Amino acid sequence: FDFLKKGLQKTKDAFFGKVVSLLKGKKLDDETREKLEELLIQADVGIETTEYILERLEEKDGNALEALRETLLEILNFDTALNEPDNPPFVITVVGVNGTGKTTSCGKLAKMFADRGKSVVLAAADTFRAAAIEQLKLWGDRVGATVIAHSEGADPAAVAFDAVSHALARNKDVVIIDTAGRLHTKKNLMEELRKVHRVIKKKIPEAPHEVLLVIDATTGQNGLVQAKVFKDAVDVTGIILTKLDGTAKGGIVLAIAKELGIPIKFVGVGEKEDDLKPFDPNAFVEVLLS
Ligand code: GDP
């Protein structure tokens, strides 16, 4: 629970601590309802999800805090398990807008799998930025993963293809593919991501087994808008929510769960290599409302 406490400290201090004091031992009256609505919207739960929560609380009647706990668990009731295939390699693409923490999350994921004794290949398919390639190489050195990289400006699909080929030839367990995220050329970017996925399928028809979309929690509702663009373009299978430690608006977790309908599979709570963990809905609600 400690890492979630760290990730949610600001959110609790600013909003959810107040929600708990407001609702503790109470039923929902009009005044409480209004204050709760305000706090939830300030915490970036979003209007749609806030209204949903308030409706559910009215239906449930009884102890308001208990009803809120139940409602949050209902919203977060999704399957966080990874679609890991029986036969390796497990191929994961990581997509999202630049600056959200994509490359860092690839490195942290590599560390997580390496810690479980898996051999990992990192693919530097964000060929648009030389810095991203260098950053991924550093992560490879740090966590003991092989990095497949071409030069800046190379075809991202070719990098992904080489990485998957390498993993098949050398019996590697996991391939993690970092992709580009420049949003000003949205159409080209989405086409590029689709091409990366097409090319991977030439090697392994059911891959990628996971397409993880990185959302920066500090961007709040904007992150949600970006996510919808990616969701429409590629089959996103899970969310990595980064920088939860850097925001008081951790309510975005609830908005993502309710409005995107994609499971949050990992949360990032810092810049260090162990600061990414699988998302546990029960622990999240427990920490948020404690
Ligand atoms: P990319 O452009 O999406 O690949 O983003 P980067 O991986 O380069 O990350 C951008 C910045 O966000 C870096 O300074 C990271 O250290 C930082 N970062 C990534 N994840 C987290 C997180 O969970 N918490 C915090 N506080 N910073 C993070």
Coordinates of C-alpha atoms and ligand atoms in Angstrom, one line a residue:
F1 CA 0.0 0.0 0.0
D2 CA 2.9 2.3 0.6
F3 CA 3.5 3.2 -3.0
L4 CA -0.2 4.1 -3.4
K5 CA -0.1 6.2 -0.3
K6 CA 2.8 8.1 -1.9
G7 CA 1.0 8.4 -5.2
L8 CA -2.3 9.6 -3.6
Q9 CA -0.9 11.9 -0.9
K10 CA -1.7 15.1 -2.7
T11 CA -5.1 13.9 -3.8
K12 CA -6.0 12.9 -0.2
D13 CA -4.7 16.1 1.3
A14 CA -6.5 18.4 -1.1
F15 CA -9.8 16.5 -1.7
F16 CA -10.5 13.0 -0.5
G17 CA -9.5 13.7 3.1
K18 CA -12.3 16.2 3.0
V19 CA -14.7 13.8 1.3
V20 CA -14.1 11.3 4.2
S21 CA -14.8 13.9 6.9
L22 CA -17.8 15.1 5.0
L23 CA -19.5 11.7 4.7
K24 CA -18.3 9.8 7.8
G25 CA -21.3 8.5 9.8
K26 CA -23.8 10.5 7.7
K27 CA -26.6 10.1 5.3
L28 CA -26.6 12.0 2.1
D29 CA -28.6 15.3 2.5
D30 CA -28.8 18.1 0.0
E31 CA -26.0 20.2 1.6
T32 CA -23.7 17.2 1.8
R33 CA -24.5 16.2 -1.8
E34 CA -23.6 19.7 -3.0
K35 CA -20.3 19.8 -1.1
L36 CA -19.4 16.3 -2.3
E37 CA -20.1 17.2 -5.9
E38 CA -17.8 20.2 -5.7
L39 CA -15.0 18.2 -4.1
L40 CA -15.3 15.4 -6.7
I41 CA -15.2 17.8 -9.6
Q42 CA -12.2 19.7 -8.2
A43 CA -10.4 16.3 -7.8
D44 CA -10.9 15.8 -11.6
V45 CA -13.4 13.0 -11.3
G46 CA -15.2 14.8 -14.2
I47 CA -18.8 15.9 -14.5
E48 CA -20.2 12.7 -16.1
T49 CA -18.6 10.4 -13.5
T50 CA -19.4 12.7 -10.6
E51 CA -23.1 12.7 -11.6
Y52 CA -23.0 9.0 -11.9
I53 CA -21.5 8.6 -8.4
L54 CA -24.1 11.0 -6.8
E55 CA -26.9 9.0 -8.4
R56 CA -25.6 5.8 -7.1
L57 CA -25.2 7.2 -3.6
E58 CA -28.9 8.4 -3.7
E59 CA -30.0 4.9 -4.7
K60 CA -28.0 3.3 -2.0
D61 CA -29.2 5.5 0.9
G62 CA -27.7 4.4 4.3
N63 CA -24.1 5.4 5.4
A64 CA -22.8 7.7 2.7
L65 CA -19.1 6.8 3.1
E66 CA -19.9 3.1 2.8
A67 CA -22.0 3.8 -0.2
L68 CA -19.2 5.8 -1.8
R69 CA -16.7 3.0 -1.2
E70 CA -19.0 0.5 -2.9
T71 CA -19.6 2.8 -5.8
L72 CA -15.9 3.4 -6.4
L73 CA -15.3 -0.3 -6.3
E74 CA -18.1 -0.8 -8.9
I75 CA -16.5 1.8 -11.2
L76 CA -13.1 0.2 -10.8
N77 CA -14.3 -3.3 -11.3
F78 CA -12.2 -4.3 -14.3
D79 CA -9.7 -7.0 -15.0
T80 CA -6.2 -5.7 -14.4
A81 CA -4.5 -9.0 -15.4
L82 CA -2.0 -8.9 -18.4
N83 CA -2.8 -10.9 -21.6
E84 CA 0.4 -12.8 -21.4
P85 CA 0.6 -15.6 -24.0
D86 CA 1.4 -19.2 -23.1
N87 CA 4.3 -19.1 -25.5
P88 CA 6.8 -16.3 -25.4
P89 CA 7.6 -13.7 -26.5
F90 CA 5.0 -11.5 -24.8
V91 CA 4.8 -8.5 -27.0
I92 CA 3.8 -5.1 -25.5
T93 CA 3.5 -1.8 -27.4
V94 CA 3.5 1.4 -25.3
V95 CA 1.7 4.3 -26.9
G96 CA 0.8 7.9 -25.9
V97 CA 1.6 11.5 -26.2
N98 CA 5.2 12.8 -25.8
G99 CA 6.1 13.8 -22.3
T100 CA 3.5 11.6 -20.6
G101 CA 6.3 9.3 -19.4
K102 CA 6.2 6.7 -22.2
T103 CA 9.9 5.9 -22.4
T104 CA 10.3 5.9 -18.6
S105 CA 7.4 3.5 -18.3
C106 CA 9.0 1.2 -20.9
G107 CA 12.1 1.1 -18.7
K108 CA 10.2 0.5 -15.5
L109 CA 8.2 -2.3 -17.1
A110 CA 11.5 -3.9 -18.3
K111 CA 12.7 -3.7 -14.8
M112 CA 9.6 -5.3 -13.4
F113 CA 9.9 -8.2 -15.8
A114 CA 13.6 -8.6 -15.3
D115 CA 13.0 -8.7 -11.5
R116 CA 10.7 -11.7 -12.2
G117 CA 13.5 -13.4 -14.0
K118 CA 12.3 -12.7 -17.6
S119 CA 14.6 -11.8 -20.5
V120 CA 13.5 -8.5 -22.0
V121 CA 14.0 -6.8 -25.3
L122 CA 13.3 -3.0 -25.5
A123 CA 12.5 -1.6 -29.0
A124 CA 13.3 2.0 -29.7
A125 CA 10.5 2.6 -32.2
D126 CA 10.2 6.3 -31.3
T127 CA 12.7 7.1 -34.0
F128 CA 11.5 10.7 -34.3
R129 CA 13.6 11.8 -31.3
A130 CA 17.2 10.9 -30.9
A131 CA 16.8 11.6 -27.2
A132 CA 14.2 8.9 -26.8
I133 CA 16.5 6.3 -28.4
E134 CA 19.4 7.3 -26.1
Q135 CA 17.1 7.3 -23.0
L136 CA 15.9 3.8 -23.9
K137 CA 19.5 2.6 -24.2
L138 CA 20.3 3.9 -20.8
W139 CA 17.3 2.0 -19.4
G140 CA 18.5 -1.2 -21.2
D141 CA 21.9 -0.9 -19.5
R142 CA 20.4 -0.2 -16.2
V143 CA 17.9 -3.1 -16.1
G144 CA 19.8 -5.6 -18.2
A145 CA 17.6 -5.6 -21.3
T146 CA 18.7 -5.8 -24.9
V147 CA 17.8 -2.7 -26.8
I148 CA 17.0 -2.8 -30.5
A149 CA 17.5 0.6 -32.1
H150 CA 18.0 2.0 -35.5
S151 CA 19.2 5.5 -36.3
E152 CA 17.0 8.6 -35.8
G153 CA 14.4 9.0 -38.5
A154 CA 14.3 5.2 -39.3
D155 CA 11.1 3.4 -39.9
P156 CA 9.5 2.6 -36.5
A157 CA 7.8 -0.5 -38.0
A158 CA 11.3 -1.8 -39.1
V159 CA 12.6 -1.4 -35.5
A160 CA 9.6 -3.3 -34.1
F161 CA 10.0 -6.0 -36.7
D162 CA 13.6 -6.5 -35.8
A163 CA 12.9 -6.5 -32.1
V164 CA 10.3 -9.2 -32.4
S165 CA 12.5 -11.2 -34.8
H166 CA 15.4 -10.9 -32.3
A167 CA 13.1 -12.1 -29.5
L168 CA 11.9 -15.1 -31.5
A169 CA 15.5 -16.1 -32.6
R170 CA 16.9 -15.8 -29.1
N171 CA 14.0 -17.1 -27.1
K172 CA 13.4 -13.9 -25.2
D173 CA 10.4 -13.7 -22.9
V174 CA 9.2 -10.1 -23.3
V175 CA 9.4 -7.4 -26.0
I176 CA 8.5 -3.9 -25.0
I177 CA 8.1 -1.4 -27.9
D178 CA 8.4 2.3 -27.2
T179 CA 6.6 4.4 -29.9
A180 CA 6.4 8.0 -31.0
G181 CA 3.9 10.4 -29.6
R182 CA 4.1 13.7 -31.5
L183 CA 0.5 14.8 -31.6
H184 CA 0.7 17.7 -34.0
T185 CA 0.7 15.2 -36.9
K186 CA -2.0 13.1 -35.4
K187 CA -3.1 11.4 -38.6
N188 CA 0.4 10.3 -39.5
L189 CA 1.1 9.2 -36.0
M190 CA -2.0 6.9 -35.9
E191 CA -1.1 5.5 -39.3
E192 CA 2.5 4.9 -38.0
L193 CA 1.2 3.0 -35.0
R194 CA -1.1 0.9 -37.1
K195 CA 1.8 0.0 -39.4
V196 CA 3.9 -1.0 -36.4
H197 CA 1.1 -3.3 -35.3
R198 CA 0.6 -4.8 -38.8
V199 CA 4.3 -5.5 -39.1
I200 CA 4.4 -7.3 -35.7
K201 CA 1.6 -9.5 -36.8
K202 CA 3.6 -10.7 -39.7
K203 CA 5.9 -12.4 -37.1
I204 CA 3.3 -13.3 -34.5
P205 CA -0.4 -13.0 -35.6
E206 CA -1.9 -12.6 -32.1
A207 CA 0.7 -9.9 -31.1
P208 CA 0.9 -7.3 -29.7
H209 CA -0.7 -9.0 -26.7
E210 CA -0.9 -5.7 -24.9
V211 CA -1.2 -2.1 -26.2
L212 CA -0.7 0.1 -23.2
L213 CA -1.7 3.7 -23.4
V214 CA 0.3 6.1 -21.2
I215 CA -1.8 8.9 -19.6
D216 CA -0.2 11.7 -17.5
A217 CA -2.4 12.1 -14.4
T218 CA -1.3 15.8 -14.1
T219 CA -3.0 16.7 -17.4
G220 CA -6.4 15.7 -16.0
Q221 CA -9.3 15.9 -18.3
N222 CA -7.0 16.7 -21.3
G223 CA -5.4 13.3 -20.9
L224 CA -8.8 11.8 -21.2
V225 CA -9.4 13.6 -24.5
Q226 CA -6.0 12.4 -25.9
A227 CA -6.8 8.9 -24.7
K228 CA -10.0 8.8 -26.8
V229 CA -8.0 9.7 -29.9
F230 CA -5.7 6.7 -29.4
K231 CA -8.5 4.4 -28.4
D232 CA -10.2 5.2 -31.7
A233 CA -7.0 4.5 -33.7
V234 CA -5.6 1.4 -32.1
D235 CA -6.9 -1.4 -29.9
V236 CA -5.7 -0.2 -26.5
T237 CA -5.8 -3.0 -24.0
G238 CA -4.8 -1.1 -20.9
I239 CA -3.8 2.2 -19.3
I240 CA -0.5 3.2 -17.6
L241 CA -1.4 6.2 -15.5
T242 CA 1.8 8.1 -14.7
K243 CA 2.7 11.0 -12.3
L244 CA 0.0 10.2 -9.9
D245 CA 2.4 11.5 -7.3
G246 CA 2.6 14.9 -9.0
T247 CA -1.1 15.8 -8.8
A248 CA -3.9 16.4 -6.3
K249 CA -6.3 15.4 -9.1
G250 CA -6.1 11.7 -8.6
G251 CA -9.9 11.5 -9.2
I252 CA -8.9 11.2 -12.9
V253 CA -8.5 7.4 -12.2
L254 CA -12.3 7.2 -11.8
A255 CA -13.0 9.3 -14.9
I256 CA -10.7 7.1 -16.9
A257 CA -12.3 3.9 -15.6
K258 CA -15.9 5.1 -16.2
E259 CA -15.5 7.0 -19.5
L260 CA -12.9 5.1 -21.4
G261 CA -13.9 1.6 -20.3
I262 CA -10.2 0.4 -20.6
P263 CA -8.6 -1.1 -17.5
I264 CA -5.9 0.8 -15.7
K265 CA -3.2 -1.8 -15.5
F266 CA -0.3 0.2 -14.0
V267 CA 0.3 3.4 -12.1
G268 CA 3.5 5.5 -11.9
V269 CA 4.2 7.3 -8.7
G270 CA 7.7 8.7 -9.3
E271 CA 10.7 8.9 -11.6
K272 CA 12.7 5.9 -10.1
E273 CA 12.9 2.4 -11.6
D274 CA 10.6 0.8 -9.0
D275 CA 8.0 3.6 -9.2
L276 CA 5.6 1.7 -11.5
K277 CA 3.3 -0.9 -10.0
P278 CA 0.3 -3.0 -11.1
F279 CA -2.9 -1.2 -10.3
D280 CA -5.0 -2.7 -7.5
P281 CA -8.5 -1.2 -7.4
N282 CA -9.2 -2.5 -3.9
A283 CA -6.0 -1.0 -2.5
F284 CA -6.7 2.3 -4.4
V285 CA -10.1 2.7 -2.8
E286 CA -8.8 1.7 0.6
V287 CA -6.0 4.3 0.5
L288 CA -8.2 7.0 -1.0
L289 CA -10.9 6.7 1.6
S290 CA -8.8 5.9 4.7
Ligands
GDP1 P1 7.9 10.4 -23.0 O1 8.2 11.6 -23.8 O2 6.4 10.1 -23.0 O3 8.7 9.2 -23.4 O4 8.2 10.8 -21.5 P2 9.5 10.4 -20.6 O5 9.5 9.0 -20.3 O6 10.7 11.0 -21.2 O7 9.1 11.2 -19.3 C1 8.9 12.5 -19.1 C2 9.2 13.0 -17.7 O8 8.3 12.5 -16.8 C3 10.6 12.5 -17.2 O9 11.2 13.5 -16.5 C4 10.2 11.3 -16.3 O10 11.1 11.1 -15.3 C5 8.9 11.8 -15.7 N1 8.0 10.8 -15.2 C6 7.6 9.6 -15.9 N2 6.8 8.9 -15.1 C7 6.7 9.6 -13.9 C8 5.9 9.3 -12.7 O11 5.2 8.3 -12.5 N3 6.0 10.3 -11.7 C9 6.8 11.4 -11.8 N4 6.9 12.2 -10.8 N5 7.5 11.6 -13.0 C10 7.4 10.7 -14.0

